[in-house]
PDB file of C-alpha atoms in Angstrom:
ATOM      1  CA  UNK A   1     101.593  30.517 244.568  1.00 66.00           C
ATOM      2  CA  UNK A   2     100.680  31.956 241.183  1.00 63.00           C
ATOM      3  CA  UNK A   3      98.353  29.184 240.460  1.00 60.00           C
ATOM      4  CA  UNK A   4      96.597  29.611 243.674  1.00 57.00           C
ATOM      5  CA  UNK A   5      95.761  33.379 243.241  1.00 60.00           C
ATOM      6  CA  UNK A   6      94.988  32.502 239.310  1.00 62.00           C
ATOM      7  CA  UNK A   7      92.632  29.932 240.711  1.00 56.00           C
ATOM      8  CA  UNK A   8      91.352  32.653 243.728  1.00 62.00           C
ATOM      9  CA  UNK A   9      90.781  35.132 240.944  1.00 62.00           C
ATOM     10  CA  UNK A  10      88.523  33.428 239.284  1.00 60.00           C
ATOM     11  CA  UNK A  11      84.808  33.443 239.787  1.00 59.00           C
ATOM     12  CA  UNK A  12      83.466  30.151 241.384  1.00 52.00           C
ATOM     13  CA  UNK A  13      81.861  27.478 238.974  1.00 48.00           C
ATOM     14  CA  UNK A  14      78.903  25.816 238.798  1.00 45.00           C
ATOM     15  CA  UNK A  15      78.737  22.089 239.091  1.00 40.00           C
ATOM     16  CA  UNK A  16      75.330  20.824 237.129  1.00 46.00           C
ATOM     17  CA  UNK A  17      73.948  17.461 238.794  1.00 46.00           C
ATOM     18  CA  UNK A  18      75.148  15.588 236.044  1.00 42.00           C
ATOM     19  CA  UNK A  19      79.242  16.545 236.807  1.00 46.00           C
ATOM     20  CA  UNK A  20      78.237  15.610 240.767  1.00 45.00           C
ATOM     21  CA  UNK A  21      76.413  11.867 239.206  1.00 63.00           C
ATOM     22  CA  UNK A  22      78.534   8.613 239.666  1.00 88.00           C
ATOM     23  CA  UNK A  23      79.477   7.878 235.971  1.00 92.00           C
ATOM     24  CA  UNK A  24      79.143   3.746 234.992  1.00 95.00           C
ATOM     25  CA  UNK A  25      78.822   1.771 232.074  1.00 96.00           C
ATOM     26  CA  UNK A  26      75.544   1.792 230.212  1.00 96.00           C
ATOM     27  CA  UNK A  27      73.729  -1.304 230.199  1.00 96.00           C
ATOM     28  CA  UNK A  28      73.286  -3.646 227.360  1.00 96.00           C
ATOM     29  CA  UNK A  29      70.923  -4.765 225.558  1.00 97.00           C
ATOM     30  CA  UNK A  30      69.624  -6.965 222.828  1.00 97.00           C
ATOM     31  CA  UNK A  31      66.154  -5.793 220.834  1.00 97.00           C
ATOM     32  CA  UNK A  32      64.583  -6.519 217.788  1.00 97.00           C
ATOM     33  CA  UNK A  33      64.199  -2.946 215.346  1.00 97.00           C
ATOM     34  CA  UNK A  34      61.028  -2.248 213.455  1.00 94.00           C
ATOM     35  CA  UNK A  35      62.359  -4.652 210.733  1.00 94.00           C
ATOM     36  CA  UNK A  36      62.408  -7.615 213.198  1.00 96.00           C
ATOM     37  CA  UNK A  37      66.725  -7.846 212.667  1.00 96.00           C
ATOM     38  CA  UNK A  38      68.086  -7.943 216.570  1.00 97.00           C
ATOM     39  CA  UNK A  39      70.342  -5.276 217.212  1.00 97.00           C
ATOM     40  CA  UNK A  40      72.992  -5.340 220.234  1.00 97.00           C
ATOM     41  CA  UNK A  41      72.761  -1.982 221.984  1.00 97.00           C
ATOM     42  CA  UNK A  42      76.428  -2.670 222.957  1.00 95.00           C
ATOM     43  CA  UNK A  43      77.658  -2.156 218.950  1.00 95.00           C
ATOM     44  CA  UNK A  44      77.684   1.833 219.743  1.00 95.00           C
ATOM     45  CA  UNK A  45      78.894   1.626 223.152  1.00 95.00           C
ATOM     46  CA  UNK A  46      82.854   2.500 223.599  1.00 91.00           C
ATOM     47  CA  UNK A  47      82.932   4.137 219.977  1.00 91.00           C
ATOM     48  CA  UNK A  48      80.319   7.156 219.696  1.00 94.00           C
ATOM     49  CA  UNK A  49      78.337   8.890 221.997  1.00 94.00           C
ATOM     50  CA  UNK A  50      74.649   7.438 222.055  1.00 96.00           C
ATOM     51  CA  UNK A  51      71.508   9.198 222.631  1.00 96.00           C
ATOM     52  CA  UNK A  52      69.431   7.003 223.848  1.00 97.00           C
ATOM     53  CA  UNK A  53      65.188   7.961 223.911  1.00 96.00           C
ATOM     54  CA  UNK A  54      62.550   5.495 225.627  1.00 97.00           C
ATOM     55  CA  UNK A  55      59.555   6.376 223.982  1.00 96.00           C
ATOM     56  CA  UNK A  56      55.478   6.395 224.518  1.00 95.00           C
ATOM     57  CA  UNK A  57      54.856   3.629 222.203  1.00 93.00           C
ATOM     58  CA  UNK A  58      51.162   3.411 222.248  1.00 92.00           C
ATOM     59  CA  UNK A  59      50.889   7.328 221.120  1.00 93.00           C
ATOM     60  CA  UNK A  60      53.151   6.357 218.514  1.00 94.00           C
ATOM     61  CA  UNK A  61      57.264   7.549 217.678  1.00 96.00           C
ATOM     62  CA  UNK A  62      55.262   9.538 214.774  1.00 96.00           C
ATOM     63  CA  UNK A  63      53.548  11.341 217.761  1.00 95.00           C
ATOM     64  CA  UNK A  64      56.525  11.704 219.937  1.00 95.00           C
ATOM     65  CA  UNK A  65      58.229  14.665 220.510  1.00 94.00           C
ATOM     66  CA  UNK A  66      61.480  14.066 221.295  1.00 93.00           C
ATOM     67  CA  UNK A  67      61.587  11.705 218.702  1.00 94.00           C
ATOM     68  CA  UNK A  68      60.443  14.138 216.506  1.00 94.00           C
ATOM     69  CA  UNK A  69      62.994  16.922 217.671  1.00 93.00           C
ATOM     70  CA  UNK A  70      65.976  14.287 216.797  1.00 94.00           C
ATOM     71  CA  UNK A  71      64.922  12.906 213.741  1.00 95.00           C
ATOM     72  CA  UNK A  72      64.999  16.749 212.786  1.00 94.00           C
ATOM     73  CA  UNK A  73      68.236  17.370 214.403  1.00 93.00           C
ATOM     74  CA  UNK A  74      69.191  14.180 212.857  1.00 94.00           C
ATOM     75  CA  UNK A  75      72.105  15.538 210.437  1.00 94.00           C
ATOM     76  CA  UNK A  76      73.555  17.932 212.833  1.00 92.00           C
ATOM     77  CA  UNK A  77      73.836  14.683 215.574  1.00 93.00           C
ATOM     78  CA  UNK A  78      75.245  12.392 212.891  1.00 93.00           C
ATOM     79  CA  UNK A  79      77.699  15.078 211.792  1.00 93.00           C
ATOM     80  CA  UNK A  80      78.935  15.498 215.642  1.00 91.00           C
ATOM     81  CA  UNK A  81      78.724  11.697 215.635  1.00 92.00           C
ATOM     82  CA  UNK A  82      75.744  11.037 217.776  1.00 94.00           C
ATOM     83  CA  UNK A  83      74.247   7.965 217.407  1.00 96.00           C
ATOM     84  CA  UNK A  84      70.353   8.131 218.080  1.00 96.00           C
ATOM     85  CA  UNK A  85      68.440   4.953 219.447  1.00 97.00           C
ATOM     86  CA  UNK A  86      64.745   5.312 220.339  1.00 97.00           C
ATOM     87  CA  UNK A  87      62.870   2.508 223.047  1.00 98.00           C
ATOM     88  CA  UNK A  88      59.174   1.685 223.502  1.00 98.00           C
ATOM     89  CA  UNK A  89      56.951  -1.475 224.746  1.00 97.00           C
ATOM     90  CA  UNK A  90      55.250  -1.557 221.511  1.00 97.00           C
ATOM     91  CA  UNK A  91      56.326  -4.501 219.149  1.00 96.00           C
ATOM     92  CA  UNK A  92      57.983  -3.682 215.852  1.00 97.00           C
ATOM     93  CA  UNK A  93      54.966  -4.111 213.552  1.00 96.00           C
ATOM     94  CA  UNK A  94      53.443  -0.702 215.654  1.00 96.00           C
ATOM     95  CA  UNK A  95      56.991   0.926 214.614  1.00 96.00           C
ATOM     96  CA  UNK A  96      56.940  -0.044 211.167  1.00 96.00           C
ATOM     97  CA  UNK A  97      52.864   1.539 211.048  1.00 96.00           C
ATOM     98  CA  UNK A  98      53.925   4.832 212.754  1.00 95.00           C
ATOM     99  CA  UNK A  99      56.865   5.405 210.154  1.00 95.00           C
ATOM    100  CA  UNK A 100      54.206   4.290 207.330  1.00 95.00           C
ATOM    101  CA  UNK A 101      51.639   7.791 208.687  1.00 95.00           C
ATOM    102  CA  UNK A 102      54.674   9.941 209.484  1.00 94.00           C
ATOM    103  CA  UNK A 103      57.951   8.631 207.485  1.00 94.00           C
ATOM    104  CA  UNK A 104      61.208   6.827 208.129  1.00 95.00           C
ATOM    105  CA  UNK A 105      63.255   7.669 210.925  1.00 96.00           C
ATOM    106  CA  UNK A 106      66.907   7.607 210.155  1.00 97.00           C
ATOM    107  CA  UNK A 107      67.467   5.617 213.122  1.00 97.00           C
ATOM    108  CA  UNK A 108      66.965   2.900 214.810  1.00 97.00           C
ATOM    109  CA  UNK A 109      63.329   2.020 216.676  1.00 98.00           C
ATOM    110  CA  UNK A 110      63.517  -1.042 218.985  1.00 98.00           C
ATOM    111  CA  UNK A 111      61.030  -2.995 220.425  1.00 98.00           C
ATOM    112  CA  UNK A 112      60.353  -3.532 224.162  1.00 98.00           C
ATOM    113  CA  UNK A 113      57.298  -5.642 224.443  1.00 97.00           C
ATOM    114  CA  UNK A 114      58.289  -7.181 228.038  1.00 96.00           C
ATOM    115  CA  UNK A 115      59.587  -3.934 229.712  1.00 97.00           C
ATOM    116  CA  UNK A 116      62.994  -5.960 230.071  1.00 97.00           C
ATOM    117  CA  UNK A 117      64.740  -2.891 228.509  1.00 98.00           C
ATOM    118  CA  UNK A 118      62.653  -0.454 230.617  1.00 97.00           C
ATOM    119  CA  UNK A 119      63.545  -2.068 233.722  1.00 97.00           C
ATOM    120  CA  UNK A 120      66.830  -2.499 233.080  1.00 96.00           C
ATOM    121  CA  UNK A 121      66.854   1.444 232.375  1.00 97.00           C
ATOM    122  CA  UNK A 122      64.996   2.391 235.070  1.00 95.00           C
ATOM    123  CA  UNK A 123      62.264   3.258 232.893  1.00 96.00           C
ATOM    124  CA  UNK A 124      59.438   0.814 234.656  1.00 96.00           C
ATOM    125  CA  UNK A 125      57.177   2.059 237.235  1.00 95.00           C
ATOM    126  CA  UNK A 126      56.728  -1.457 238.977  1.00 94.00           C
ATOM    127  CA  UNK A 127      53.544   0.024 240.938  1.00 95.00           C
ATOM    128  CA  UNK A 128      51.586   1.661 237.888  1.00 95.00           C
ATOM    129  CA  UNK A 129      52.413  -1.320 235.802  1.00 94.00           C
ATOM    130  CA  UNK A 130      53.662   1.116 233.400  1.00 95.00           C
ATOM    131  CA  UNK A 131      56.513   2.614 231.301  1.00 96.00           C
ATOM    132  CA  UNK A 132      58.090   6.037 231.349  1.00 95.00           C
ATOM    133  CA  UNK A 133      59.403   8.000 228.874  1.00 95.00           C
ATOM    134  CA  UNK A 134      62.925   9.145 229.464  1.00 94.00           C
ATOM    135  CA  UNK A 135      66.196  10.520 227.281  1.00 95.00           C
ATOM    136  CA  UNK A 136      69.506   9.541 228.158  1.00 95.00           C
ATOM    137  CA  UNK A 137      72.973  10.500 226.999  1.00 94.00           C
ATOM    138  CA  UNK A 138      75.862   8.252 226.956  1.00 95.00           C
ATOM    139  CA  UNK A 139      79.454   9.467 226.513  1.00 94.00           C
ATOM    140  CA  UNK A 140      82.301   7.930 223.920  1.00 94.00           C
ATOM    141  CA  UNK A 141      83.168   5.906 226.691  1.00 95.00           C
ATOM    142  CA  UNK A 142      79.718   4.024 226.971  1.00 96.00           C
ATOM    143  CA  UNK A 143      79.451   5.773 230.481  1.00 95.00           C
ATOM    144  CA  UNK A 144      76.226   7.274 231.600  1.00 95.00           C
ATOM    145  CA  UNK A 145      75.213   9.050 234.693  1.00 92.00           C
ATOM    146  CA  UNK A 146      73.951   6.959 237.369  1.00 92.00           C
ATOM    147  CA  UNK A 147      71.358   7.654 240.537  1.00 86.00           C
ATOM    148  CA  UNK A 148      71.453   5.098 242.718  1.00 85.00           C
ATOM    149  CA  UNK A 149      70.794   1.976 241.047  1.00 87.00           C
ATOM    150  CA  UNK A 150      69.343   2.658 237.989  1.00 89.00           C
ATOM    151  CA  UNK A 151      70.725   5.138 235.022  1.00 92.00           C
ATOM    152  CA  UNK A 152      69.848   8.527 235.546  1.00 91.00           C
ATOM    153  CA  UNK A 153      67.933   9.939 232.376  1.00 91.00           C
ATOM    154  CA  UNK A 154      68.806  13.778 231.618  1.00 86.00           C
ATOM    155  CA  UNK A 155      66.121  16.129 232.427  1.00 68.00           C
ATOM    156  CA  UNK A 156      67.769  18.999 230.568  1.00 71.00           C
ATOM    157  CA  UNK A 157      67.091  18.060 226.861  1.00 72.00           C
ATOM    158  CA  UNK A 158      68.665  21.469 225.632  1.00 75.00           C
ATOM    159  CA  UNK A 159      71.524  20.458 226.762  1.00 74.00           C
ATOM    160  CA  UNK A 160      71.842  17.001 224.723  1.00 73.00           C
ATOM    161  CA  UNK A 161      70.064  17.567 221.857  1.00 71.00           C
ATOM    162  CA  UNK A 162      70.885  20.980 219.651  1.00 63.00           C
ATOM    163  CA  UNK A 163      68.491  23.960 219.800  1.00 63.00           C
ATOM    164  CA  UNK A 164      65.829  23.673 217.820  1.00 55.00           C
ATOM    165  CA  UNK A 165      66.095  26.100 214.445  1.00 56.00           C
ATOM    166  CA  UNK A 166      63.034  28.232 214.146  1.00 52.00           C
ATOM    167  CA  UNK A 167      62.902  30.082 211.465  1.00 47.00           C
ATOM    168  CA  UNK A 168      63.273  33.757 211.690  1.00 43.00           C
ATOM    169  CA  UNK A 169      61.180  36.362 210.474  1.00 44.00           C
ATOM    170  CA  UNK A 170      63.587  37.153 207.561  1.00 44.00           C
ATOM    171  CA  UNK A 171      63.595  33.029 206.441  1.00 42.00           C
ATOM    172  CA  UNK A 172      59.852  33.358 206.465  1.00 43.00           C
ATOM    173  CA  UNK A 173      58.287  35.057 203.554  1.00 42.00           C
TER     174      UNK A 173
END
């Protein structure tokens, strides 16, 4: 009885569509990185969480964003044990040039030339012949949220990647 008035005391929570999502296990994947070594997606699943970013390669992952925003928030996601893993169609040479104009990223950038990634992500609009971009996070368990029958990427990237430190007035002088 005590439990049930602690429980009718309490205001009522709010359940984010990613708590009401079917959780399954992440696909896997085999890609080659901007170096041209093949790297198994599956060597982070079941160990850390993953963020995992599908990127516009023809703009560039020195022109990207999100990309941006985690190679940034790079040392606060390692320290939490994040592992980052960015996605595009473009082929690793194009990887390799954007870190050459913009610098290194401190993870990995795989290739995706034939979209088999991207479709097996979701992340391949069959009738505009064309990628999207898309962020998803996996948990320690190598689960990620699920819509239907393709991953579900998160829309909310505040809520998987840190807040972005701007400086304040007083760290700018």
């Amino acid at each position: 009885v005590g439990l049930v008035a602690f429980k009718l005391s309490q205001p009522p929570q709010q359940r984010s569509a990613a708590m009401v999502d079917e959780r399954r296990p992440a696909p896997k994947f085999l890609a080659l990185d901007s170096q041209n070594e093949l790297l198994k997606f599956e060597r982070y699943l079941g160990r850390q969480e993953v963020l995992l970013i599908f990127f516009d390669g023809e703009a560039g992952a020195d022109r990207d964003p999100v990309l941006q925003r985690a190679r940034q928030q790079f040392p606060e996601l390692k320290r939490r044990g994040v592992q980052v893993v960015g996605v595009s169609a473009a082929i690793p040479q194009y990887n390799r040039q954007a870190m050459e104009r913009g610098g290194k990223f401190p993870f990995p950038l795989l290739s995706d030339p034939e979209f088999f990634i991207h479709r097996l992500w979701g992340r391949y609009d069959e009738d505009r012949l064309e990628t999207q971009t898309g962020v998803f996070w996996i948990d320690r368990a190598g689960q990620v949220g699920w819509s239907g029958k393709t991953p579900r990427p998160e829309a909310d990237l505040d809520r998987v990647l840190p807040p972005s430190k701007e400086p304040t007035s007083s760290e700018v002088k």
